[in-house]
mmCIF file of C-alpha atoms in Angstrom:
data_model
loop_
_atom_site.group_PDB
_atom_site.id
_atom_site.type_symbol
_atom_site.label_atom_id
_atom_site.label_comp_id
_atom_site.label_asym_id
_atom_site.label_seq_id
_atom_site.Cartn_x
_atom_site.Cartn_y
_atom_site.Cartn_z
ATOM 1 C CA SER A 1 12.789 1.419 -10.373
ATOM 2 C CA ASP A 2 12.881 -1.016 -7.489
ATOM 3 C CA VAL A 3 15.093 1.355 -5.460
ATOM 4 C CA CYS A 4 12.479 4.126 -5.637
ATOM 5 C CA SER A 5 9.741 1.608 -4.909
ATOM 6 C CA SER A 6 11.701 0.306 -1.932
ATOM 7 C CA ASP A 7 12.041 3.803 -0.467
ATOM 8 C CA LEU A 8 8.346 4.476 -1.045
ATOM 9 C CA PHE A 9 7.427 1.155 0.559
ATOM 10 C CA LYS A 10 9.553 1.906 3.641
ATOM 11 C CA ALA A 11 7.862 5.301 4.003
ATOM 12 C CA TYR A 12 4.421 3.653 4.166
ATOM 13 C CA ASP A 13 5.476 0.628 6.236
ATOM 14 C CA ARG A 14 5.605 2.746 9.354
ATOM 15 C CA ASP A 15 6.003 -0.050 11.881
ATOM 16 C CA GLY A 16 8.741 -1.710 9.816
ATOM 17 C CA ASP A 17 7.095 -5.152 9.798
ATOM 18 C CA GLY A 18 7.635 -5.648 6.067
ATOM 19 C CA ALA A 19 4.032 -5.030 5.043
ATOM 20 C CA ILE A 20 1.594 -2.170 4.627
ATOM 21 C CA ASP A 21 -1.578 -2.838 6.604
ATOM 22 C CA GLY A 22 -4.959 -1.151 6.485
ATOM 23 C CA GLY A 23 -4.093 1.358 9.198
ATOM 24 C CA GLU A 24 -0.893 2.434 7.474
ATOM 25 C CA LEU A 25 -2.656 2.730 4.139
ATOM 26 C CA THR A 26 -5.533 4.688 5.680
ATOM 27 C CA SER A 27 -3.036 7.125 7.236
ATOM 28 C CA MET A 28 -1.306 7.574 3.886
ATOM 29 C CA LEU A 29 -4.633 8.304 2.183
ATOM 30 C CA LYS A 30 -5.471 10.855 4.897
ATOM 31 C CA GLU A 31 -2.107 12.600 4.478
ATOM 32 C CA ALA A 32 -2.672 12.720 0.716
ATOM 33 C CA GLY A 33 -6.122 14.260 1.230
ATOM 34 C CA ILE A 34 -7.897 11.317 -0.368
ATOM 35 C CA GLY A 35 -11.397 10.511 0.773
ATOM 36 C CA SER A 36 -13.076 11.345 4.053
ATOM 37 C CA GLY A 37 -13.073 9.687 7.417
ATOM 38 C CA LEU A 38 -15.886 7.436 6.212
ATOM 39 C CA THR A 39 -14.385 6.448 2.870
ATOM 40 C CA ARG A 40 -10.654 6.081 3.578
ATOM 41 C CA GLY A 41 -11.074 2.737 5.300
ATOM 42 C CA MET A 42 -13.118 1.452 2.383
ATOM 43 C CA TYR A 43 -10.487 2.661 -0.096
ATOM 44 C CA ALA A 44 -7.713 1.018 1.925
ATOM 45 C CA SER A 45 -9.643 -2.260 2.098
ATOM 46 C CA ALA A 46 -10.251 -2.209 -1.651
ATOM 47 C CA ILE A 47 -6.580 -1.544 -2.418
ATOM 48 C CA ILE A 48 -5.453 -4.320 -0.099
ATOM 49 C CA SER A 49 -8.015 -6.737 -1.560
ATOM 50 C CA TYR A 50 -6.733 -5.921 -5.040
ATOM 51 C CA GLY A 51 -3.042 -6.341 -4.259
ATOM 52 C CA ASP A 52 -2.895 -8.949 -1.489
ATOM 53 C CA GLN A 53 -1.780 -12.088 -3.290
ATOM 54 C CA ASN A 54 -0.901 -14.254 -0.289
ATOM 55 C CA GLY A 55 -4.088 -13.572 1.669
ATOM 56 C CA ASP A 56 -2.502 -12.088 4.799
ATOM 57 C CA GLY A 57 -4.530 -8.873 4.627
ATOM 58 C CA LYS A 58 -1.468 -6.711 3.956
ATOM 59 C CA ILE A 59 0.612 -5.521 1.014
ATOM 60 C CA ASP A 60 4.232 -6.645 1.088
ATOM 61 C CA PHE A 61 6.988 -5.201 -1.096
ATOM 62 C CA TYR A 62 6.623 -7.759 -3.873
ATOM 63 C CA GLU A 63 2.861 -7.314 -3.971
ATOM 64 C CA LEU A 64 3.393 -3.548 -4.268
ATOM 65 C CA ILE A 65 5.772 -4.082 -7.201
ATOM 66 C CA HIS A 66 3.241 -6.369 -8.873
ATOM 67 C CA MET A 67 0.454 -3.815 -8.370
ATOM 68 C CA SER A 68 2.521 -0.883 -9.629
ATOM 69 C CA ALA A 69 3.637 -2.811 -12.712
ATOM 70 C CA GLY A 70 -0.007 -2.997 -13.750
ATOM 71 C CA TRP A 71 -0.634 0.713 -13.166
ATOM 72 C CA MET A 72 2.512 2.273 -14.618
ATOM 73 C CA PRO A 73 3.310 2.610 -18.324
#
């Protein structure tokens, strides 16, 4: 649901600017144990490239919803 997604988004948007940037995403991947120091930045860049619809280099809440709609049954 959007409420759960909103809470998840707020947890990753650590600076509260309304978007998840590469640094925030890289930190989340590190905390989840995904990748190594060399690959996390590449993973974060790929995820942002996939989901960033407005070209600002970040994932906002609506972009996250759009991305998750494609990945969830």
